[in-house]
CSV table of C-alpha atoms and ligand atoms in Angstrom, one decimal:
chain,number,residue,atom,x,y,z
E,9,UNK,CA,0.1,39.8,15.1
E,10,UNK,CA,-0.6,37.3,12.1
E,11,UNK,CA,0.9,38.6,8.9
E,12,UNK,CA,-0.1,35.6,6.8
E,13,UNK,CA,-3.8,36.0,6.3
E,14,UNK,CA,-5.9,33.2,4.7
E,15,UNK,CA,-8.5,33.9,2.1
E,16,UNK,CA,-12.0,35.0,3.2
E,17,UNK,CA,-14.2,31.7,3.6
E,18,UNK,CA,-11.1,29.4,4.5
E,19,UNK,CA,-12.4,26.7,6.5
E,20,UNK,CA,-11.0,26.0,9.9
E,21,UNK,CA,-11.5,22.6,11.4
E,22,UNK,CA,-10.3,19.4,13.3
E,23,UNK,CA,-10.5,15.8,12.4
E,24,UNK,CA,-11.1,12.3,14.1
E,25,UNK,CA,-12.3,9.0,13.2
E,26,UNK,CA,-14.7,6.6,14.6
E,27,UNK,CA,-12.8,3.7,15.9
E,28,UNK,CA,-10.1,6.1,17.3
E,29,UNK,CA,-12.5,8.1,19.7
E,30,UNK,CA,-15.9,6.3,19.9
E,31,UNK,CA,-15.5,3.6,22.2
E,32,UNK,CA,-19.1,1.9,22.9
E,33,UNK,CA,-17.8,-1.1,20.9
E,34,UNK,CA,-20.7,-3.2,21.8
E,35,UNK,CA,-23.6,-0.8,21.8
E,36,UNK,CA,-26.7,-0.2,19.8
E,37,UNK,CA,-26.2,-3.3,17.7
E,38,UNK,CA,-22.6,-2.2,16.5
E,39,UNK,CA,-21.1,-5.3,14.7
E,40,UNK,CA,-17.5,-6.4,15.0
E,41,UNK,CA,-14.8,-4.6,12.9
E,42,UNK,CA,-11.5,-5.7,11.6
E,43,UNK,CA,-9.9,-3.4,14.3
E,44,UNK,CA,-11.8,-5.2,17.0
E,45,UNK,CA,-10.6,-8.4,15.8
E,46,UNK,CA,-6.9,-7.2,15.2
E,47,UNK,CA,-6.8,-5.5,18.8
E,48,UNK,CA,-7.9,-8.8,20.3
E,49,UNK,CA,-4.9,-10.6,18.6
E,50,UNK,CA,-2.0,-10.6,21.0
E,51,UNK,CA,1.0,-8.8,19.7
E,52,UNK,CA,-0.7,-6.6,17.1
E,53,UNK,CA,-1.1,-3.5,19.1
E,54,UNK,CA,2.0,-2.1,21.0
E,55,UNK,CA,0.2,-1.6,24.3
E,56,UNK,CA,-2.1,-4.4,24.0
E,57,UNK,CA,-4.9,-1.9,23.9
E,58,UNK,CA,-8.2,-1.4,21.8
E,59,UNK,CA,-10.8,1.2,20.8
E,60,UNK,CA,-13.4,-0.4,23.1
E,61,UNK,CA,-13.5,2.7,25.3
E,62,UNK,CA,-11.3,5.1,23.6
E,63,UNK,CA,-12.3,8.8,24.3
E,64,UNK,CA,-15.8,7.3,24.9
E,65,UNK,CA,-17.1,9.9,22.5
E,66,UNK,CA,-20.1,8.0,21.6
E,67,UNK,CA,-21.5,9.1,25.0
E,68,UNK,CA,-19.7,12.1,25.4
E,69,UNK,CA,-20.2,13.9,22.0
E,70,UNK,CA,-22.3,16.7,23.6
E,71,UNK,CA,-19.3,17.7,25.7
E,72,UNK,CA,-17.0,17.3,22.7
E,73,UNK,CA,-19.4,19.6,20.5
E,74,UNK,CA,-19.3,22.2,23.4
E,75,UNK,CA,-15.5,21.8,23.2
E,76,UNK,CA,-15.3,22.5,19.4
E,77,UNK,CA,-17.4,25.4,19.8
E,78,UNK,CA,-15.4,26.9,22.6
E,79,UNK,CA,-12.4,26.6,20.2
E,80,UNK,CA,-14.3,28.3,17.3
E,81,UNK,CA,-14.2,25.3,14.9
E,82,UNK,CA,-16.1,25.9,11.8
E,83,UNK,CA,-15.9,22.6,10.5
E,84,UNK,CA,-15.6,19.0,11.8
E,85,UNK,CA,-14.4,16.1,10.1
E,86,UNK,CA,-15.5,12.8,11.7
E,87,UNK,CA,-16.1,9.2,10.1
E,88,UNK,CA,-19.2,6.9,10.5
E,89,UNK,CA,-18.6,3.4,11.6
E,90,UNK,CA,-19.7,0.9,9.0
E,91,UNK,CA,-20.3,-1.7,11.6
E,92,UNK,CA,-22.7,0.5,13.5
E,93,UNK,CA,-24.7,0.9,10.2
E,94,UNK,CA,-24.7,-2.5,8.5
E,95,UNK,CA,-23.5,-4.8,11.3
E,96,UNK,CA,-23.0,-7.8,9.0
E,97,UNK,CA,-21.3,-5.8,6.3
E,98,UNK,CA,-24.1,-6.4,3.9
E,99,UNK,CA,-28.0,-6.6,4.3
E,100,UNK,CA,-30.0,-5.4,7.3
E,101,UNK,CA,-29.2,-1.7,8.1
E,102,UNK,CA,-29.0,-0.9,11.8
E,103,UNK,CA,-31.4,2.2,12.4
E,104,UNK,CA,-30.0,2.7,15.9
E,105,UNK,CA,-26.5,3.2,14.2
E,106,UNK,CA,-28.0,5.7,11.8
E,107,UNK,CA,-29.9,7.4,14.6
E,108,UNK,CA,-26.7,8.1,16.4
E,109,UNK,CA,-25.1,10.0,13.6
E,110,UNK,CA,-28.5,11.7,12.9
E,111,UNK,CA,-28.5,13.3,16.3
E,112,UNK,CA,-24.7,14.0,16.1
E,113,UNK,CA,-25.1,15.9,12.8
E,114,UNK,CA,-28.0,17.9,14.0
E,115,UNK,CA,-26.1,18.8,17.1
E,116,UNK,CA,-23.1,20.0,14.9
E,117,UNK,CA,-25.3,22.1,12.7
E,118,UNK,CA,-27.1,23.7,15.7
E,119,UNK,CA,-23.6,24.8,17.0
E,120,UNK,CA,-22.9,26.2,13.4
E,121,UNK,CA,-20.1,23.6,12.8
E,122,UNK,CA,-20.1,22.2,9.4
E,123,UNK,CA,-19.9,18.4,9.0
E,124,UNK,CA,-17.3,16.9,6.8
E,125,UNK,CA,-18.4,13.0,6.8
E,126,UNK,CA,-15.7,10.4,6.0
E,127,UNK,CA,-17.5,7.1,5.3
E,128,UNK,CA,-14.5,4.8,5.5
E,129,UNK,CA,-11.7,5.2,8.0
E,130,UNK,CA,-10.6,1.6,8.1
E,131,UNK,CA,-13.2,0.0,10.1
E,132,UNK,CA,-14.3,-2.7,7.8
E,133,UNK,CA,-17.2,-5.1,9.2
E,134,UNK,CA,-15.3,-8.3,10.1
E,135,UNK,CA,-17.8,-10.6,8.2
E,136,UNK,CA,-16.7,-8.8,5.0
E,137,UNK,CA,-13.1,-9.5,5.8
E,138,UNK,CA,-14.2,-13.1,6.5
E,139,UNK,CA,-15.2,-13.2,2.8
E,140,UNK,CA,-11.8,-11.7,1.6
E,141,UNK,CA,-12.2,-8.0,2.6
E,142,UNK,CA,-10.9,-5.4,0.2
E,143,UNK,CA,-9.1,-8.2,-2.0
E,144,UNK,CA,-12.6,-9.0,-3.2
E,145,UNK,CA,-14.4,-6.9,-5.9
E,146,UNK,CA,-17.7,-7.6,-4.1
E,147,UNK,CA,-16.5,-5.4,-1.0
E,148,UNK,CA,-16.8,-2.4,-3.4
E,149,UNK,CA,-20.5,-3.4,-4.0
E,150,UNK,CA,-20.9,-3.7,-0.3
E,151,UNK,CA,-19.4,-0.3,0.3
E,152,UNK,CA,-21.8,1.3,-2.1
E,153,UNK,CA,-24.7,-0.1,-0.2
E,154,UNK,CA,-23.3,1.3,3.0
E,155,UNK,CA,-22.7,4.7,1.4
E,156,UNK,CA,-26.2,4.6,0.1
E,157,UNK,CA,-27.9,3.9,3.6
E,158,UNK,CA,-25.7,6.7,5.2
E,159,UNK,CA,-26.2,9.3,2.5
E,160,UNK,CA,-29.9,8.6,2.3
E,161,UNK,CA,-30.3,9.4,5.9
E,162,UNK,CA,-27.8,12.3,6.3
E,163,UNK,CA,-27.6,13.6,2.8
E,164,UNK,CA,-30.3,16.3,3.5
E,165,UNK,CA,-27.8,17.9,6.1
E,166,UNK,CA,-24.3,16.8,5.4
E,167,UNK,CA,-22.9,18.5,2.4
E,168,UNK,CA,-19.3,17.5,2.6
E,169,UNK,CA,-18.5,13.9,1.8
E,170,UNK,CA,-15.3,12.0,1.9
E,171,UNK,CA,-15.5,8.4,0.5
E,172,UNK,CA,-12.1,7.0,1.8
E,173,UNK,CA,-9.4,7.9,4.3
E,174,UNK,CA,-5.9,7.2,3.3
E,175,UNK,CA,-6.4,4.1,0.9
E,176,UNK,CA,-2.8,3.6,1.0
E,177,UNK,CA,-3.0,2.7,4.7
E,178,UNK,CA,-6.1,0.6,4.2
E,179,UNK,CA,-4.5,-1.5,1.5
E,180,UNK,CA,-0.6,-1.4,2.0
E,181,UNK,CA,-0.3,-1.3,5.7
E,182,UNK,CA,-3.7,-3.7,6.0
E,183,UNK,CA,-2.7,-6.1,3.4
E,184,UNK,CA,1.0,-5.8,2.4
E,185,UNK,CA,2.9,-5.3,5.7
E,186,UNK,CA,0.2,-6.4,8.1
E,187,UNK,CA,0.9,-3.6,10.5
E,188,UNK,CA,-2.9,-2.6,10.5
E,189,UNK,CA,-5.8,-4.6,10.4
E,190,UNK,CA,-6.6,-7.3,9.0
E,191,UNK,CA,-2.8,-8.0,9.4
E,192,UNK,CA,-2.3,-9.6,6.0
E,193,UNK,CA,1.1,-9.8,4.5
E,194,UNK,CA,0.8,-10.3,0.9
E,195,UNK,CA,1.8,-7.6,-1.6
E,196,UNK,CA,-0.5,-9.2,-4.3
E,197,UNK,CA,-3.4,-9.0,-2.2
E,198,UNK,CA,-2.4,-5.4,-1.2
E,199,UNK,CA,-2.7,-4.3,-4.9
E,200,UNK,CA,-5.9,-6.0,-5.4
E,201,UNK,CA,-7.2,-4.3,-2.4
E,202,UNK,CA,-6.0,-0.7,-3.4
E,203,UNK,CA,-7.9,-1.3,-6.7
E,204,UNK,CA,-11.2,-2.2,-5.0
E,205,UNK,CA,-10.9,0.6,-2.6
E,206,UNK,CA,-10.6,3.2,-5.4
E,207,UNK,CA,-13.3,1.4,-7.4
E,208,UNK,CA,-15.7,1.7,-4.4
E,209,UNK,CA,-14.8,5.4,-4.2
E,210,UNK,CA,-15.7,6.0,-7.9
E,211,UNK,CA,-18.8,3.8,-7.6
E,212,UNK,CA,-20.1,5.8,-4.4
E,213,UNK,CA,-19.7,9.4,-5.7
E,214,UNK,CA,-23.0,9.2,-7.9
E,215,UNK,CA,-24.9,7.3,-5.3
E,216,UNK,CA,-23.8,10.1,-2.6
E,217,UNK,CA,-24.8,12.9,-4.9
E,218,UNK,CA,-28.1,11.3,-5.9
E,219,UNK,CA,-28.9,11.4,-2.2
E,220,UNK,CA,-27.4,14.9,-1.2
E,221,UNK,CA,-28.6,17.6,-3.5
E,222,UNK,CA,-25.8,20.1,-2.5
E,223,UNK,CA,-23.2,17.4,-1.8
E,224,UNK,CA,-19.5,18.1,-2.5
E,225,UNK,CA,-17.8,14.8,-2.6
E,226,UNK,CA,-14.1,14.0,-2.5
E,227,UNK,CA,-11.4,11.3,-1.5
E,228,UNK,CA,-8.7,11.8,1.2
E,229,UNK,CA,-5.2,10.6,0.4
E,230,UNK,CA,-2.2,10.7,2.5
E,231,UNK,CA,0.8,11.9,0.4
E,232,UNK,CA,4.3,11.9,1.1
E,233,UNK,CA,6.9,13.9,-1.0
E,234,UNK,CA,10.0,11.6,-1.7
E,235,UNK,CA,13.5,13.0,-2.1
E,236,UNK,CA,16.3,10.9,-3.3
E,237,UNK,CA,19.1,10.6,-0.6
E,238,UNK,CA,21.8,11.2,-3.1
E,239,UNK,CA,22.0,11.9,-6.9
E,240,UNK,CA,23.0,8.6,-7.8
E,241,UNK,CA,21.1,6.7,-10.5
E,242,UNK,CA,20.1,4.0,-7.9
E,243,UNK,CA,18.7,6.4,-5.3
E,244,UNK,CA,16.9,8.7,-7.9
E,245,UNK,CA,15.2,5.3,-9.1
E,246,UNK,CA,14.3,4.2,-5.5
E,247,UNK,CA,12.6,7.7,-5.2
E,248,UNK,CA,10.7,7.2,-8.3
E,249,UNK,CA,9.7,3.8,-7.0
E,250,UNK,CA,8.5,5.1,-3.6
E,251,UNK,CA,6.7,8.1,-5.2
E,252,UNK,CA,4.9,5.6,-7.3
E,253,UNK,CA,4.0,3.1,-4.6
E,254,UNK,CA,2.8,5.8,-2.3
E,255,UNK,CA,1.4,8.7,-4.2
E,256,UNK,CA,1.1,8.1,-7.9
E,257,UNK,CA,-0.6,4.7,-7.4
E,258,UNK,CA,-3.5,6.5,-6.0
E,259,UNK,CA,-3.5,10.1,-7.4
E,260,UNK,CA,-3.1,8.9,-11.1
E,261,UNK,CA,-6.3,6.7,-11.3
E,262,UNK,CA,-8.3,9.0,-9.3
E,263,UNK,CA,-7.5,11.9,-11.8
E,264,UNK,CA,-7.9,9.6,-15.1
E,265,UNK,CA,-4.4,8.7,-15.7
E,266,UNK,CA,-4.6,5.0,-15.1
E,267,UNK,CA,-2.3,3.2,-12.9
E,268,UNK,CA,1.3,4.2,-13.6
E,269,UNK,CA,2.9,2.2,-16.0
E,270,UNK,CA,6.3,2.1,-14.4
E,271,UNK,CA,4.9,0.7,-11.2
E,272,UNK,CA,2.9,-1.9,-13.1
E,273,UNK,CA,6.3,-2.9,-14.7
E,274,UNK,CA,7.9,-2.8,-11.4
E,275,UNK,CA,5.3,-4.9,-9.7
E,276,UNK,CA,5.3,-7.4,-12.5
E,277,UNK,CA,9.1,-7.8,-12.3
E,278,UNK,CA,8.7,-8.4,-8.6
E,279,UNK,CA,6.1,-11.0,-8.9
E,280,UNK,CA,3.5,-9.0,-7.1
E,281,UNK,CA,1.4,-8.9,-10.4
E,282,UNK,CA,1.1,-11.7,-12.8
E,283,UNK,CA,2.9,-11.2,-16.3
E,284,UNK,CA,-0.2,-9.9,-17.8
E,285,UNK,CA,-0.5,-7.1,-15.2
E,286,UNK,CA,-3.5,-5.9,-13.8
E,287,UNK,CA,-5.7,-8.9,-14.2
E,288,UNK,CA,-8.1,-7.8,-11.6
E,289,UNK,CA,-8.9,-4.5,-13.5
E,290,UNK,CA,-12.0,-4.5,-15.8
E,291,UNK,CA,-12.4,-2.5,-18.9
E,292,UNK,CA,-14.9,0.3,-17.2
E,293,UNK,CA,-13.1,0.4,-13.8
E,294,UNK,CA,-10.7,3.1,-14.5
E,295,UNK,CA,-13.3,5.7,-15.9
E,296,UNK,CA,-15.5,4.7,-12.8
E,297,UNK,CA,-12.4,5.6,-10.4
E,298,UNK,CA,-11.9,8.8,-12.4
E,299,UNK,CA,-15.6,10.1,-11.7
E,300,UNK,CA,-15.1,13.7,-11.3
E,301,UNK,CA,-15.1,14.8,-7.7
E,302,UNK,CA,-15.3,18.2,-6.1
E,303,UNK,CA,-12.3,18.3,-4.1
E,304,UNK,CA,-9.4,16.3,-3.1
E,305,UNK,CA,-8.4,15.9,0.7
E,306,UNK,CA,-4.6,15.7,1.3
E,307,UNK,CA,-3.2,14.4,4.8
E,308,UNK,CA,0.3,15.5,5.4
E,309,UNK,CA,2.6,14.7,8.0
E,310,UNK,CA,6.2,14.2,6.6
E,311,UNK,CA,8.2,13.6,3.8
E,312,UNK,CA,10.6,10.6,3.2
E,313,UNK,CA,14.1,10.7,2.0
E,314,UNK,CA,14.6,7.5,-0.1
E,315,UNK,CA,17.7,5.5,-1.0
E,316,UNK,CA,18.2,2.4,-2.9
E,317,UNK,CA,18.8,-0.7,-0.9
E,318,UNK,CA,18.5,-4.1,-2.0
E,319,UNK,CA,16.7,-6.2,0.5
E,320,UNK,CA,15.5,-9.8,0.3
E,321,UNK,CA,12.1,-10.0,-1.4
E,322,UNK,CA,11.0,-12.1,1.4
E,323,UNK,CA,10.8,-9.1,3.4
E,324,UNK,CA,7.9,-8.1,1.4
E,325,UNK,CA,8.9,-4.3,1.6
E,326,UNK,CA,9.4,-1.5,-0.9
E,327,UNK,CA,12.8,-0.3,-1.4
E,328,UNK,CA,14.1,1.0,2.0
E,329,UNK,CA,13.2,4.4,3.1
E,330,UNK,CA,16.0,6.3,5.0
E,331,UNK,CA,14.8,9.0,7.1
E,332,UNK,CA,17.0,12.1,7.2
E,333,UNK,CA,19.1,11.8,10.5
E,334,UNK,CA,19.8,15.5,11.0
E,335,UNK,CA,16.1,16.6,11.1
E,336,UNK,CA,13.7,17.0,14.0
E,337,UNK,CA,11.3,14.3,14.6
E,338,UNK,CA,7.8,14.1,16.4
E,339,UNK,CA,7.5,11.4,19.1
E,340,UNK,CA,6.2,8.9,16.6
E,341,UNK,CA,9.5,9.2,14.8
E,342,UNK,CA,8.2,11.2,11.8
E,343,UNK,CA,10.4,14.0,10.4
E,344,UNK,CA,9.3,17.5,10.8
E,345,UNK,CA,9.2,19.0,7.3
E,346,UNK,CA,6.8,22.0,6.8
E,347,UNK,CA,8.0,22.8,3.3
E,348,UNK,CA,6.8,19.1,2.0
E,349,UNK,CA,3.2,20.5,2.6
E,350,UNK,CA,3.7,23.5,0.2
E,351,UNK,CA,5.6,21.3,-2.2
E,352,UNK,CA,2.9,18.6,-2.3
E,353,UNK,CA,-0.1,21.0,-2.4
E,354,UNK,CA,1.7,22.7,-5.5
E,355,UNK,CA,2.3,19.5,-7.2
E,356,UNK,CA,-1.2,18.1,-6.8
E,357,UNK,CA,-2.5,21.5,-8.0
E,358,UNK,CA,-0.1,21.6,-11.1
E,359,UNK,CA,-0.3,18.1,-11.9
E,360,UNK,CA,-3.9,17.0,-11.6
E,361,UNK,CA,-5.7,20.3,-11.3
E,362,UNK,CA,-8.4,19.1,-8.8
E,363,UNK,CA,-10.1,22.6,-8.6
E,364,UNK,CA,-10.4,22.5,-4.7
E,365,UNK,CA,-8.0,21.1,-2.1
E,366,UNK,CA,-8.6,20.7,1.6
E,367,UNK,CA,-5.8,19.6,4.1
E,368,UNK,CA,-8.1,17.1,5.8
E,369,UNK,CA,-5.3,16.0,8.4
E,370,UNK,CA,-2.0,17.6,9.6
E,371,UNK,CA,-0.6,17.4,13.2
E,372,UNK,CA,2.0,16.0,15.3
E,373,UNK,CA,2.4,13.6,18.1
E,374,UNK,CA,4.1,14.9,21.2
E,375,UNK,CA,3.4,13.3,24.7
E,376,UNK,CA,3.7,16.6,26.6
E,377,UNK,CA,1.6,16.0,29.9
E,378,UNK,CA,-0.4,18.3,32.1
E,379,UNK,CA,2.0,20.3,34.6
E,380,UNK,CA,1.2,20.5,38.3
E,381,UNK,CA,-1.3,23.3,37.5
E,382,UNK,CA,-3.3,21.0,35.0
E,383,UNK,CA,-2.2,23.0,31.9
E,384,UNK,CA,-0.5,21.4,28.8
E,385,UNK,CA,2.1,23.6,27.3
E,386,UNK,CA,2.6,21.7,24.0
E,387,UNK,CA,4.9,24.6,22.5
E,388,UNK,CA,6.4,21.9,19.9
E,389,UNK,CA,3.0,21.2,18.6
E,390,UNK,CA,2.1,24.9,18.3
E,391,UNK,CA,5.3,25.3,16.3
E,392,UNK,CA,4.5,22.3,14.1
E,393,UNK,CA,1.1,23.6,13.4
E,394,UNK,CA,2.3,27.1,12.9
E,395,UNK,CA,5.1,26.2,10.4
E,396,UNK,CA,2.5,23.8,8.3
E,397,UNK,CA,0.1,26.5,8.1
E,398,UNK,CA,2.7,29.1,7.0
E,399,UNK,CA,3.6,26.4,4.4
E,400,UNK,CA,0.0,26.0,3.3
E,401,UNK,CA,-0.3,29.9,3.1
E,402,UNK,CA,2.7,29.8,0.7
E,403,UNK,CA,1.0,27.3,-1.4
E,404,UNK,CA,-2.1,29.5,-1.5
E,405,UNK,CA,0.3,32.4,-2.6
E,406,UNK,CA,1.4,30.2,-5.4
E,407,UNK,CA,-2.1,29.8,-6.8
E,408,UNK,CA,-3.1,26.5,-5.0
E,409,UNK,CA,-7.1,26.4,-4.3
E,410,UNK,CA,-6.9,25.4,-0.8
E,411,UNK,CA,-10.1,25.8,0.8
E,412,UNK,CA,-9.6,24.6,4.3
E,413,UNK,CA,-7.5,23.0,7.0
E,414,UNK,CA,-8.2,20.1,9.4
E,415,UNK,CA,-5.8,19.7,12.5
E,416,UNK,CA,-5.2,16.0,13.4
E,417,UNK,CA,-6.6,15.6,15.9
E,418,UNK,CA,-9.2,17.1,18.0
E,419,UNK,CA,-8.5,14.7,20.7
E,420,UNK,CA,-5.8,12.4,21.9
E,421,UNK,CA,-7.0,9.2,20.7
E,422,UNK,CA,-6.3,5.4,19.9
E,423,UNK,CA,-3.3,5.6,17.4
E,424,UNK,CA,-3.8,2.3,15.7
E,425,UNK,CA,-1.0,-0.2,16.0
E,426,UNK,CA,0.7,2.3,18.7
E,427,UNK,CA,-2.3,2.2,21.0
E,428,UNK,CA,-2.6,5.2,23.3
E,429,UNK,CA,1.2,5.7,23.6
E,430,UNK,CA,1.1,8.4,20.9
E,431,UNK,CA,-1.0,11.8,21.4
E,432,UNK,CA,-1.8,13.7,18.4
E,433,UNK,CA,-4.6,15.6,20.1
E,434,UNK,CA,-4.9,19.6,20.6
E,435,UNK,CA,-6.9,18.2,23.6
E,436,UNK,CA,-5.4,16.1,26.3
E,437,UNK,CA,-7.7,13.2,27.3
E,438,UNK,CA,-7.1,11.6,30.5
E,439,UNK,CA,-8.2,8.0,29.6
E,440,UNK,CA,-8.9,7.1,33.4
E,441,UNK,CA,-11.2,9.8,34.0
E,442,UNK,CA,-12.1,10.9,30.3
E,443,UNK,CA,-11.4,14.6,31.2
E,444,UNK,CA,-10.6,16.8,28.3
E,445,UNK,CA,-8.1,19.4,28.7
E,446,UNK,CA,-7.5,21.8,25.8
E,447,UNK,CA,-3.7,22.1,25.4
E,448,UNK,CA,-2.1,25.3,24.7
E,449,UNK,CA,-2.1,24.4,21.0
E,450,UNK,CA,-5.9,24.2,21.2
E,451,UNK,CA,-5.9,27.7,22.6
E,452,UNK,CA,-3.5,28.9,20.0
E,453,UNK,CA,-5.5,27.4,17.2
E,454,UNK,CA,-8.7,29.1,18.6
E,455,UNK,CA,-6.8,32.4,18.2
E,456,UNK,CA,-5.6,31.5,14.7
E,457,UNK,CA,-9.3,30.9,13.6
E,458,UNK,CA,-10.4,34.1,15.1
E,459,UNK,CA,-7.6,35.9,13.4
E,460,UNK,CA,-7.9,33.9,10.0
E,461,UNK,CA,-4.0,33.8,10.0
E,462,UNK,CA,-0.7,32.9,11.6
E,463,UNK,CA,2.5,34.6,12.0
E,464,UNK,CA,5.3,33.9,9.7
E,465,UNK,CA,7.9,34.5,12.4
E,466,UNK,CA,9.1,31.4,14.2
E,467,UNK,CA,8.4,30.8,17.9
E,468,UNK,CA,11.0,29.3,19.9
E,469,UNK,CA,10.2,25.7,20.9
E,470,UNK,CA,10.9,24.8,24.6
E,471,UNK,CA,8.8,22.1,25.4
C,24,LIG,O1,-4.2,8.7,13.5
C,24,LIG,C1,-4.0,8.7,12.0
C,24,LIG,C2,-5.4,8.6,11.4
C,24,LIG,O2,-6.2,7.8,11.6
C,24,LIG,C3,-4.9,8.6,9.8
C,24,LIG,N1,-3.9,9.7,9.4
C,24,LIG,C4,-2.6,9.7,10.2
C,24,LIG,C5,-3.2,9.9,11.7
C,24,LIG,C6,-1.8,9.8,12.5
C,24,LIG,O3,-1.2,8.6,12.3
């Protein structure tokens, strides 16, 4: 029996994103996104795959809502595909795209599942990228037009809005390292992109509120607690730098603290910013970015242990990250460190006082396959989820206003540059037949929701 009981009203959900599950890439007037272009560029995605079909959720959503219902989900976090709504990025709104999400939201509500709608989960319309993408300020204006179109249509029924998912990934993986679409490798461009992403967040909040009377609006950041590999001054400084690069660069401006001065200095010293610093930031931008929101979403997967290593500037990387070798890792190579979730929740609450927090993603990639009877005994995922929920519970005990938790992900899906090789789902998807099989973790999650709690006692991982 669970001994860690969550507060009454705690929201239990699961999350996905449009490009990772929808498929139907060419249907109902959808335009091209940067991920379509990226996937079609040889060598960008490990298994050469794309989201063209993915989980075919665009057609199978009634079945997927029935699955959510069976699992007892109270909320579902999904994203809207910008290229379905405004195929050229700006200008004409595609009513067929809006109609799809309109029907989908109605069906969720009819099933008594609360929609949490993310506006941007990385599928920028390619025509916008052709004009400079997030490195250009006008992309923030385009985003506001898109937010206006979606919130005008759905704002009477959707009450939970997330402007952006993980702007660190959208800017740094997209424009600095090039591991994600649009595949650019230019640190200065990535810093401009990060600013325009955050600016578009702030600019769209009042627009969403105007269209959705009961809206609660927030942004989702992926946060990674950093630990110095040793007590040496160099490692501690590398840790400060990593934390600034990953966490504070996004948290600080969103909570009205400007961009961190130490990072601006580091970036000027490294030549990523001009000597005058943040030349692309206009006077009113920071107030706009710091527009008060109703909650912050935190995506947590792992921590990083950081050591100082001088690497050639040409490699275009931050100081090297060194993952603790003695730890357990998931199949994608990320360390399992549940206490990092407790730590980051407490830190965000104490440093920034957001008022309300959701864990908008947490989960693990394990490839456990169906056995001969067709069941998926993903014991390690159950252990991962249970330990992270226990950590979340400890954070609540410490006073963190955590209002809900979303498992990543409802379904196995297209894992970006890894293609279909990594499986984060609590539901197995057979990509040949599109059959869905709830894994043991899904059944465990159903019971957890029913009991509104987890057991603190560790299970033994055997699979
Ligand atoms: O699949 C992604 C998701 O799109 C964003 N957060 C992390 C997940 C796992 O990598």
